[in-house]
């Protein structure tokens, strides 16, 4: 690893210090500190503009008389078929969810395939059927696409990019910067199921009942929440980097503190067991069908009520609140009564989880 | 190859005949017959909807009071740096051009990186600078992005997806189905430069002066053409599969014949020489800064005039016309005075050219 660290006196030709590494590491894609460093120093330093700098799950801009959200994600998950889903349903739901987290109704998705030579056509067919089903379930259309094939050993079976466009209804104002002291933090259900489902398959762990990914489209749940109350300030789905990383991003971007209680955060017994075996903290493990909503204190009860009536929000609960102290930080009351800082994920925990 | 052919009696589990192959070949990404078979039998058979079935370079739909175009492309070009460009400028210009070919003014682009572990940060930095310059030159904003990292040997340095959104000005009606007998076929300049620039580097060919990719944004040229005359029926950029494949697609989708003259099609001497050495027909070689316009006979002169005044259309000329005979086919008058059918590319000619 040290060989990869940049020697500040080495005459490295880039005009910026960039990251502290000369070569890209897996951790640069992990959703934690190195990902943020890469995005800030390499991408944002050049691409900076008002829209990109929102650092939302998508960009929000006007087209004609409408406000649109536009989002993109490439999916490189390994394995491409897993308990509870596959790369196709993940690619549809992931982008649908990114749009929903901007408060948008997702409408149109693109799909772009990078296929490794030798992929069985039957596997591609299964993925395509799954994308079709996921698109129908989420109520979106797959409207444009692209197919590339790379030589054997230059890809890994299948990568899929989906980008998507949605429309933001009038009166909806969702943005990470809007978290305000006093706001309540709602979590829609138990965490870490997607990441642990993938890691269990990779590590060959066996349980009495198999842990399933929670991969699901969240736009229906968000519709119901916004219909109940427009005072939703922030929505995020805790994917790569998990609940801990998403809360850190919100705290940083809104310049507030976030206080959560460990004993309130739901983790299924099986997932907790797997986390112990694998050495993971569930707070950092990816979810693909859960959301965090930051809502005004007044709105919390009405939002929770509609969530409880939706299949994907039955177990929704308040896990903490936004505070004026600890600006930019996430602080957790632990089970044993102490307090600890929950930092952003550092290093690589779960490569290629989405 | 035969082992890969599907035995119709083998009990192959897919419900469709699909392609004639069991496993994906490089040629499925080549832009020719196998690509079309894959798209039609695997993707379109499931994803079919009115928008996708336009089979345009992008999907066209209304948002509020505007008509939008939406397009996606993943770039897997090898090598990532080449004479005349790099994967970054290609990724920006390629999607800008796809939108322009729908008659849209490109506005917003997403960028999604799939990076192989170990890529020098400096290489990524060069690509990012190049994307920034290309976006500025084309007048588009990069508004949302994603970064994934895959393990060493599971990718190839860098793949980039760009998706884009543009707005179609009032009165513009461009669509492959609109080619009508009597329409003139305009080509904006000499062909095959992108593909041959890439292949020359790969094969280590040396020429007196290096062949450069023609990679360029065509939206400015299209703006000028549409300002001069709205009677442009079809626009296409002949990328993968080259001029021959694009003309075949238009002939098929509009149900017309296309007649072109070999001696009119401009190929630089150096490119022609390289094609002979490498065994390529320039008609099938990719371009990244050329367009084909199919315009009404009345409009041809005014469109050509503005093209000649634009740096990317100086050498534009009429290479043939749309005819009522030979429905679905492209027929070429050869140099020696005969006629031959110009078929769609079959098999793989130039893998990973874009």
mmCIF file with all atom_site columns, N, CA and C in Angstrom, chain A residues 28-79:
data_model
loop_
_atom_site.group_PDB
_atom_site.id
_atom_site.type_symbol
_atom_site.label_atom_id
_atom_site.label_alt_id
_atom_site.label_comp_id
_atom_site.label_asym_id
_atom_site.label_entity_id
_atom_site.label_seq_id
_atom_site.pdbx_PDB_ins_code
_atom_site.Cartn_x
_atom_site.Cartn_y
_atom_site.Cartn_z
_atom_site.occupancy
_atom_site.B_iso_or_equiv
_atom_site.pdbx_formal_charge
_atom_site.auth_seq_id
_atom_site.auth_comp_id
_atom_site.auth_asym_id
_atom_site.auth_atom_id
_atom_site.pdbx_PDB_model_num
ATOM 1   N N  . UNK A 1 28 ? -11.713 3.185   -3.449  1.00 0.00 ? 28 UNK A N  1
ATOM 2   C CA . UNK A 1 28 ? -12.196 4.412   -4.085  1.00 0.00 ? 28 UNK A CA 1
ATOM 3   C C  . UNK A 1 28 ? -13.629 4.242   -4.602  1.00 0.00 ? 28 UNK A C  1
ATOM 4   N N  . UNK A 1 29 ? -14.095 3.017   -4.700  1.00 0.00 ? 29 UNK A N  1
ATOM 5   C CA . UNK A 1 29 ? -15.468 2.768   -5.133  1.00 0.00 ? 29 UNK A CA 1
ATOM 6   C C  . UNK A 1 29 ? -16.371 2.325   -4.000  1.00 0.00 ? 29 UNK A C  1
ATOM 7   N N  . UNK A 1 30 ? -15.899 2.408   -2.765  1.00 0.00 ? 30 UNK A N  1
ATOM 8   C CA . UNK A 1 30 ? -16.635 1.807   -1.641  1.00 0.00 ? 30 UNK A CA 1
ATOM 9   C C  . UNK A 1 30 ? -17.705 2.687   -1.023  1.00 0.00 ? 30 UNK A C  1
ATOM 10  N N  . UNK A 1 31 ? -17.759 3.940   -1.441  1.00 0.00 ? 31 UNK A N  1
ATOM 11  C CA . UNK A 1 31 ? -18.793 4.824   -0.894  1.00 0.00 ? 31 UNK A CA 1
ATOM 12  C C  . UNK A 1 31 ? -18.356 5.550   0.366   1.00 0.00 ? 31 UNK A C  1
ATOM 13  N N  . UNK A 1 32 ? -17.118 5.335   0.807   1.00 0.00 ? 32 UNK A N  1
ATOM 14  C CA . UNK A 1 32 ? -16.661 5.956   2.043   1.00 0.00 ? 32 UNK A CA 1
ATOM 15  C C  . UNK A 1 32 ? -15.730 7.131   1.789   1.00 0.00 ? 32 UNK A C  1
ATOM 16  N N  . UNK A 1 33 ? -14.732 7.277   2.687   1.00 0.00 ? 33 UNK A N  1
ATOM 17  C CA . UNK A 1 33 ? -13.867 8.450   2.638   1.00 0.00 ? 33 UNK A CA 1
ATOM 18  C C  . UNK A 1 33 ? -13.107 8.589   1.327   1.00 0.00 ? 33 UNK A C  1
ATOM 19  N N  . UNK A 1 34 ? -12.542 7.472   0.828   1.00 0.00 ? 34 UNK A N  1
ATOM 20  C CA . UNK A 1 34 ? -11.744 7.588   -0.397  1.00 0.00 ? 34 UNK A CA 1
ATOM 21  C C  . UNK A 1 34 ? -12.618 7.927   -1.605  1.00 0.00 ? 34 UNK A C  1
ATOM 22  N N  . UNK A 1 35 ? -13.843 7.398   -1.636  1.00 0.00 ? 35 UNK A N  1
ATOM 23  C CA . UNK A 1 35 ? -14.764 7.766   -2.715  1.00 0.00 ? 35 UNK A CA 1
ATOM 24  C C  . UNK A 1 35 ? -15.025 9.267   -2.685  1.00 0.00 ? 35 UNK A C  1
ATOM 25  N N  . UNK A 1 36 ? -15.246 9.788   -1.489  1.00 0.00 ? 36 UNK A N  1
ATOM 26  C CA . UNK A 1 36 ? -15.527 11.219  -1.373  1.00 0.00 ? 36 UNK A CA 1
ATOM 27  C C  . UNK A 1 36 ? -14.327 12.068  -1.761  1.00 0.00 ? 36 UNK A C  1
ATOM 28  N N  . UNK A 1 37 ? -13.139 11.596  -1.377  1.00 0.00 ? 37 UNK A N  1
ATOM 29  C CA . UNK A 1 37 ? -11.926 12.320  -1.750  1.00 0.00 ? 37 UNK A CA 1
ATOM 30  C C  . UNK A 1 37 ? -11.786 12.351  -3.277  1.00 0.00 ? 37 UNK A C  1
ATOM 31  N N  . UNK A 1 38 ? -12.005 11.181  -3.900  1.00 0.00 ? 38 UNK A N  1
ATOM 32  C CA . UNK A 1 38 ? -11.892 11.102  -5.359  1.00 0.00 ? 38 UNK A CA 1
ATOM 33  C C  . UNK A 1 38 ? -12.910 12.018  -6.031  1.00 0.00 ? 38 UNK A C  1
ATOM 34  N N  . UNK A 1 39 ? -14.143 11.967  -5.561  1.00 0.00 ? 39 UNK A N  1
ATOM 35  C CA . UNK A 1 39 ? -15.193 12.788  -6.175  1.00 0.00 ? 39 UNK A CA 1
ATOM 36  C C  . UNK A 1 39 ? -14.869 14.277  -6.006  1.00 0.00 ? 39 UNK A C  1
ATOM 37  N N  . UNK A 1 40 ? -14.459 14.655  -4.811  1.00 0.00 ? 40 UNK A N  1
ATOM 38  C CA . UNK A 1 40 ? -14.199 16.078  -4.567  1.00 0.00 ? 40 UNK A CA 1
ATOM 39  C C  . UNK A 1 40 ? -12.980 16.578  -5.318  1.00 0.00 ? 40 UNK A C  1
ATOM 40  N N  . UNK A 1 41 ? -11.893 15.808  -5.260  1.00 0.00 ? 41 UNK A N  1
ATOM 41  C CA . UNK A 1 41 ? -10.633 16.344  -5.778  1.00 0.00 ? 41 UNK A CA 1
ATOM 42  C C  . UNK A 1 41 ? -10.467 16.122  -7.270  1.00 0.00 ? 41 UNK A C  1
ATOM 43  N N  . UNK A 1 42 ? -11.003 15.034  -7.779  1.00 0.00 ? 42 UNK A N  1
ATOM 44  C CA . UNK A 1 42 ? -10.817 14.759  -9.204  1.00 0.00 ? 42 UNK A CA 1
ATOM 45  C C  . UNK A 1 42 ? -12.031 15.201  -10.016 1.00 0.00 ? 42 UNK A C  1
ATOM 46  N N  . UNK A 1 43 ? -13.213 14.747  -9.655  1.00 0.00 ? 43 UNK A N  1
ATOM 47  C CA . UNK A 1 43 ? -14.384 15.045  -10.492 1.00 0.00 ? 43 UNK A CA 1
ATOM 48  C C  . UNK A 1 43 ? -14.927 16.454  -10.247 1.00 0.00 ? 43 UNK A C  1
ATOM 49  N N  . UNK A 1 44 ? -15.255 16.756  -8.987  1.00 0.00 ? 44 UNK A N  1
ATOM 50  C CA . UNK A 1 44 ? -15.900 18.056  -8.731  1.00 0.00 ? 44 UNK A CA 1
ATOM 51  C C  . UNK A 1 44 ? -14.980 19.228  -9.008  1.00 0.00 ? 44 UNK A C  1
ATOM 52  N N  . UNK A 1 45 ? -13.676 19.037  -8.810  1.00 0.00 ? 45 UNK A N  1
ATOM 53  C CA . UNK A 1 45 ? -12.777 20.167  -9.032  1.00 0.00 ? 45 UNK A CA 1
ATOM 54  C C  . UNK A 1 45 ? -12.842 20.604  -10.496 1.00 0.00 ? 45 UNK A C  1
ATOM 55  N N  . UNK A 1 46 ? -13.127 19.694  -11.398 1.00 0.00 ? 46 UNK A N  1
ATOM 56  C CA . UNK A 1 46 ? -13.235 20.049  -12.810 1.00 0.00 ? 46 UNK A CA 1
ATOM 57  C C  . UNK A 1 46 ? -14.670 20.293  -13.261 1.00 0.00 ? 46 UNK A C  1
ATOM 58  N N  . UNK A 1 47 ? -15.569 19.433  -12.822 1.00 0.00 ? 47 UNK A N  1
ATOM 59  C CA . UNK A 1 47 ? -16.925 19.464  -13.382 1.00 0.00 ? 47 UNK A CA 1
ATOM 60  C C  . UNK A 1 47 ? -17.826 20.458  -12.653 1.00 0.00 ? 47 UNK A C  1
ATOM 61  N N  . UNK A 1 48 ? -17.293 21.104  -11.631 1.00 0.00 ? 48 UNK A N  1
ATOM 62  C CA . UNK A 1 48 ? -18.089 21.958  -10.753 1.00 0.00 ? 48 UNK A CA 1
ATOM 63  C C  . UNK A 1 48 ? -19.113 22.801  -11.516 1.00 0.00 ? 48 UNK A C  1
ATOM 64  N N  . UNK A 1 49 ? -20.359 22.704  -11.143 1.00 0.00 ? 49 UNK A N  1
ATOM 65  C CA . UNK A 1 49 ? -21.398 23.622  -11.602 1.00 0.00 ? 49 UNK A CA 1
ATOM 66  C C  . UNK A 1 49 ? -22.539 23.548  -10.588 1.00 0.00 ? 49 UNK A C  1
ATOM 67  N N  . UNK A 1 50 ? -23.446 24.469  -10.687 1.00 0.00 ? 50 UNK A N  1
ATOM 68  C CA . UNK A 1 50 ? -24.473 24.572  -9.641  1.00 0.00 ? 50 UNK A CA 1
ATOM 69  C C  . UNK A 1 50 ? -25.271 23.283  -9.489  1.00 0.00 ? 50 UNK A C  1
ATOM 70  N N  . UNK A 1 51 ? -25.512 22.613  -10.608 1.00 0.00 ? 51 UNK A N  1
ATOM 71  C CA . UNK A 1 51 ? -26.346 21.412  -10.549 1.00 0.00 ? 51 UNK A CA 1
ATOM 72  C C  . UNK A 1 51 ? -25.594 20.251  -9.929  1.00 0.00 ? 51 UNK A C  1
ATOM 73  N N  . UNK A 1 52 ? -24.364 20.027  -10.404 1.00 0.00 ? 52 UNK A N  1
ATOM 74  C CA . UNK A 1 52 ? -23.595 18.899  -9.889  1.00 0.00 ? 52 UNK A CA 1
ATOM 75  C C  . UNK A 1 52 ? -23.301 19.090  -8.416  1.00 0.00 ? 52 UNK A C  1
ATOM 76  N N  . UNK A 1 53 ? -23.064 20.337  -8.027  1.00 0.00 ? 53 UNK A N  1
ATOM 77  C CA . UNK A 1 53 ? -22.641 20.605  -6.652  1.00 0.00 ? 53 UNK A CA 1
ATOM 78  C C  . UNK A 1 53 ? -23.753 20.380  -5.633  1.00 0.00 ? 53 UNK A C  1
ATOM 79  N N  . UNK A 1 54 ? -24.968 20.142  -6.107  1.00 0.00 ? 54 UNK A N  1
ATOM 80  C CA . UNK A 1 54 ? -26.040 19.774  -5.172  1.00 0.00 ? 54 UNK A CA 1
ATOM 81  C C  . UNK A 1 54 ? -25.701 18.478  -4.440  1.00 0.00 ? 54 UNK A C  1
ATOM 82  N N  . UNK A 1 55 ? -24.899 17.636  -5.074  1.00 0.00 ? 55 UNK A N  1
ATOM 83  C CA . UNK A 1 55 ? -24.508 16.343  -4.508  1.00 0.00 ? 55 UNK A CA 1
ATOM 84  C C  . UNK A 1 55 ? -25.688 15.544  -3.963  1.00 0.00 ? 55 UNK A C  1
ATOM 85  N N  . UNK A 1 56 ? -26.731 15.640  -4.654  1.00 0.00 ? 56 UNK A N  1
ATOM 86  C CA . UNK A 1 56 ? -27.951 14.896  -4.432  1.00 0.00 ? 56 UNK A CA 1
ATOM 87  C C  . UNK A 1 56 ? -27.744 13.497  -5.021  1.00 0.00 ? 56 UNK A C  1
ATOM 88  N N  . UNK A 1 57 ? -28.750 12.640  -4.878  1.00 0.00 ? 57 UNK A N  1
ATOM 89  C CA . UNK A 1 57 ? -28.699 11.369  -5.596  1.00 0.00 ? 57 UNK A CA 1
ATOM 90  C C  . UNK A 1 57 ? -28.916 11.590  -7.090  1.00 0.00 ? 57 UNK A C  1
ATOM 91  N N  . UNK A 1 58 ? -29.348 12.775  -7.471  1.00 0.00 ? 58 UNK A N  1
ATOM 92  C CA . UNK A 1 58 ? -29.539 13.112  -8.874  1.00 0.00 ? 58 UNK A CA 1
ATOM 93  C C  . UNK A 1 58 ? -29.435 14.615  -9.034  1.00 0.00 ? 58 UNK A C  1
ATOM 94  N N  . UNK A 1 59 ? -29.404 15.066  -10.294 1.00 0.00 ? 59 UNK A N  1
ATOM 95  C CA . UNK A 1 59 ? -29.395 16.503  -10.556 1.00 0.00 ? 59 UNK A CA 1
ATOM 96  C C  . UNK A 1 59 ? -30.839 16.956  -10.728 1.00 0.00 ? 59 UNK A C  1
ATOM 97  N N  . UNK A 1 60 ? -31.133 18.165  -10.287 1.00 0.00 ? 60 UNK A N  1
ATOM 98  C CA . UNK A 1 60 ? -32.491 18.699  -10.421 1.00 0.00 ? 60 UNK A CA 1
ATOM 99  C C  . UNK A 1 60 ? -32.423 19.985  -11.242 1.00 0.00 ? 60 UNK A C  1
ATOM 100 N N  . UNK A 1 61 ? -33.237 20.043  -12.311 1.00 0.00 ? 61 UNK A N  1
ATOM 101 C CA . UNK A 1 61 ? -33.231 21.235  -13.173 1.00 0.00 ? 61 UNK A CA 1
ATOM 102 C C  . UNK A 1 61 ? -34.600 21.377  -13.818 1.00 0.00 ? 61 UNK A C  1
ATOM 103 N N  . UNK A 1 62 ? -34.847 22.559  -14.357 1.00 0.00 ? 62 UNK A N  1
ATOM 104 C CA . UNK A 1 62 ? -36.125 22.793  -15.009 1.00 0.00 ? 62 UNK A CA 1
ATOM 105 C C  . UNK A 1 62 ? -36.068 22.444  -16.491 1.00 0.00 ? 62 UNK A C  1
ATOM 106 N N  . UNK A 1 63 ? -37.142 21.833  -16.986 1.00 0.00 ? 63 UNK A N  1
ATOM 107 C CA . UNK A 1 63 ? -37.334 21.694  -18.435 1.00 0.00 ? 63 UNK A CA 1
ATOM 108 C C  . UNK A 1 63 ? -38.728 22.236  -18.701 1.00 0.00 ? 63 UNK A C  1
ATOM 109 N N  . UNK A 1 64 ? -38.780 23.294  -19.512 1.00 0.00 ? 64 UNK A N  1
ATOM 110 C CA . UNK A 1 64 ? -40.069 23.937  -19.743 1.00 0.00 ? 64 UNK A CA 1
ATOM 111 C C  . UNK A 1 64 ? -40.681 24.321  -18.409 1.00 0.00 ? 64 UNK A C  1
ATOM 112 N N  . UNK A 1 65 ? -41.915 23.910  -18.196 1.00 0.00 ? 65 UNK A N  1
ATOM 113 C CA . UNK A 1 65 ? -42.608 24.273  -16.959 1.00 0.00 ? 65 UNK A CA 1
ATOM 114 C C  . UNK A 1 65 ? -42.503 23.193  -15.884 1.00 0.00 ? 65 UNK A C  1
ATOM 115 N N  . UNK A 1 66 ? -41.601 22.239  -16.057 1.00 0.00 ? 66 UNK A N  1
ATOM 116 C CA . UNK A 1 66 ? -41.473 21.154  -15.078 1.00 0.00 ? 66 UNK A CA 1
ATOM 117 C C  . UNK A 1 66 ? -40.108 21.179  -14.399 1.00 0.00 ? 66 UNK A C  1
ATOM 118 N N  . UNK A 1 67 ? -40.040 20.632  -13.161 1.00 0.00 ? 67 UNK A N  1
ATOM 119 C CA . UNK A 1 67 ? -38.743 20.373  -12.539 1.00 0.00 ? 67 UNK A CA 1
ATOM 120 C C  . UNK A 1 67 ? -38.425 18.894  -12.718 1.00 0.00 ? 67 UNK A C  1
ATOM 121 N N  . UNK A 1 68 ? -37.238 18.626  -13.269 1.00 0.00 ? 68 UNK A N  1
ATOM 122 C CA . UNK A 1 68 ? -36.849 17.241  -13.526 1.00 0.00 ? 68 UNK A CA 1
ATOM 123 C C  . UNK A 1 68 ? -35.712 16.822  -12.619 1.00 0.00 ? 68 UNK A C  1
ATOM 124 N N  . UNK A 1 69 ? -35.669 15.512  -12.326 1.00 0.00 ? 69 UNK A N  1
ATOM 125 C CA . UNK A 1 69 ? -34.492 14.926  -11.689 1.00 0.00 ? 69 UNK A CA 1
ATOM 126 C C  . UNK A 1 69 ? -33.869 13.968  -12.699 1.00 0.00 ? 69 UNK A C  1
ATOM 127 N N  . UNK A 1 70 ? -32.545 13.897  -12.680 1.00 0.00 ? 70 UNK A N  1
ATOM 128 C CA . UNK A 1 70 ? -31.782 13.088  -13.644 1.00 0.00 ? 70 UNK A CA 1
ATOM 129 C C  . UNK A 1 70 ? -30.691 12.393  -12.826 1.00 0.00 ? 70 UNK A C  1
ATOM 130 N N  . UNK A 1 71 ? -30.607 11.073  -12.963 1.00 0.00 ? 71 UNK A N  1
ATOM 131 C CA . UNK A 1 71 ? -29.655 10.327  -12.142 1.00 0.00 ? 71 UNK A CA 1
ATOM 132 C C  . UNK A 1 71 ? -29.013 9.211   -12.952 1.00 0.00 ? 71 UNK A C  1
ATOM 133 N N  . UNK A 1 72 ? -27.825 8.796   -12.565 1.00 0.00 ? 72 UNK A N  1
ATOM 134 C CA . UNK A 1 72 ? -27.145 7.695   -13.260 1.00 0.00 ? 72 UNK A CA 1
ATOM 135 C C  . UNK A 1 72 ? -26.459 6.794   -12.255 1.00 0.00 ? 72 UNK A C  1
ATOM 136 N N  . UNK A 1 73 ? -26.387 5.513   -12.548 1.00 0.00 ? 73 UNK A N  1
ATOM 137 C CA . UNK A 1 73 ? -25.622 4.557   -11.754 1.00 0.00 ? 73 UNK A CA 1
ATOM 138 C C  . UNK A 1 73 ? -25.180 3.402   -12.633 1.00 0.00 ? 73 UNK A C  1
ATOM 139 N N  . UNK A 1 74 ? -23.930 2.997   -12.439 1.00 0.00 ? 74 UNK A N  1
ATOM 140 C CA . UNK A 1 74 ? -23.460 1.770   -13.085 1.00 0.00 ? 74 UNK A CA 1
ATOM 141 C C  . UNK A 1 74 ? -23.430 0.679   -12.029 1.00 0.00 ? 74 UNK A C  1
ATOM 142 N N  . UNK A 1 75 ? -23.886 -0.494  -12.413 1.00 0.00 ? 75 UNK A N  1
ATOM 143 C CA . UNK A 1 75 ? -23.975 -1.614  -11.485 1.00 0.00 ? 75 UNK A CA 1
ATOM 144 C C  . UNK A 1 75 ? -22.950 -2.665  -11.879 1.00 0.00 ? 75 UNK A C  1
ATOM 145 N N  . UNK A 1 76 ? -22.099 -3.035  -10.910 1.00 0.00 ? 76 UNK A N  1
ATOM 146 C CA . UNK A 1 76 ? -21.003 -3.972  -11.171 1.00 0.00 ? 76 UNK A CA 1
ATOM 147 C C  . UNK A 1 76 ? -21.040 -5.093  -10.143 1.00 0.00 ? 76 UNK A C  1
ATOM 148 N N  . UNK A 1 77 ? -22.225 -5.348  -9.603  1.00 0.00 ? 77 UNK A N  1
ATOM 149 C CA . UNK A 1 77 ? -22.349 -6.300  -8.496  1.00 0.00 ? 77 UNK A CA 1
ATOM 150 C C  . UNK A 1 77 ? -21.848 -7.693  -8.877  1.00 0.00 ? 77 UNK A C  1
ATOM 151 N N  . UNK A 1 78 ? -21.251 -8.349  -7.894  1.00 0.00 ? 78 UNK A N  1
ATOM 152 C CA . UNK A 1 78 ? -20.751 -9.702  -8.065  1.00 0.00 ? 78 UNK A CA 1
ATOM 153 C C  . UNK A 1 78 ? -21.209 -10.521 -6.860  1.00 0.00 ? 78 UNK A C  1
ATOM 154 N N  . UNK A 1 79 ? -21.962 -11.606 -7.042  1.00 0.00 ? 79 UNK A N  1
ATOM 155 C CA . UNK A 1 79 ? -22.400 -12.222 -8.300  1.00 0.00 ? 79 UNK A CA 1
ATOM 156 C C  . UNK A 1 79 ? -23.601 -11.493 -8.930  1.00 0.00 ? 79 UNK A C  1
#
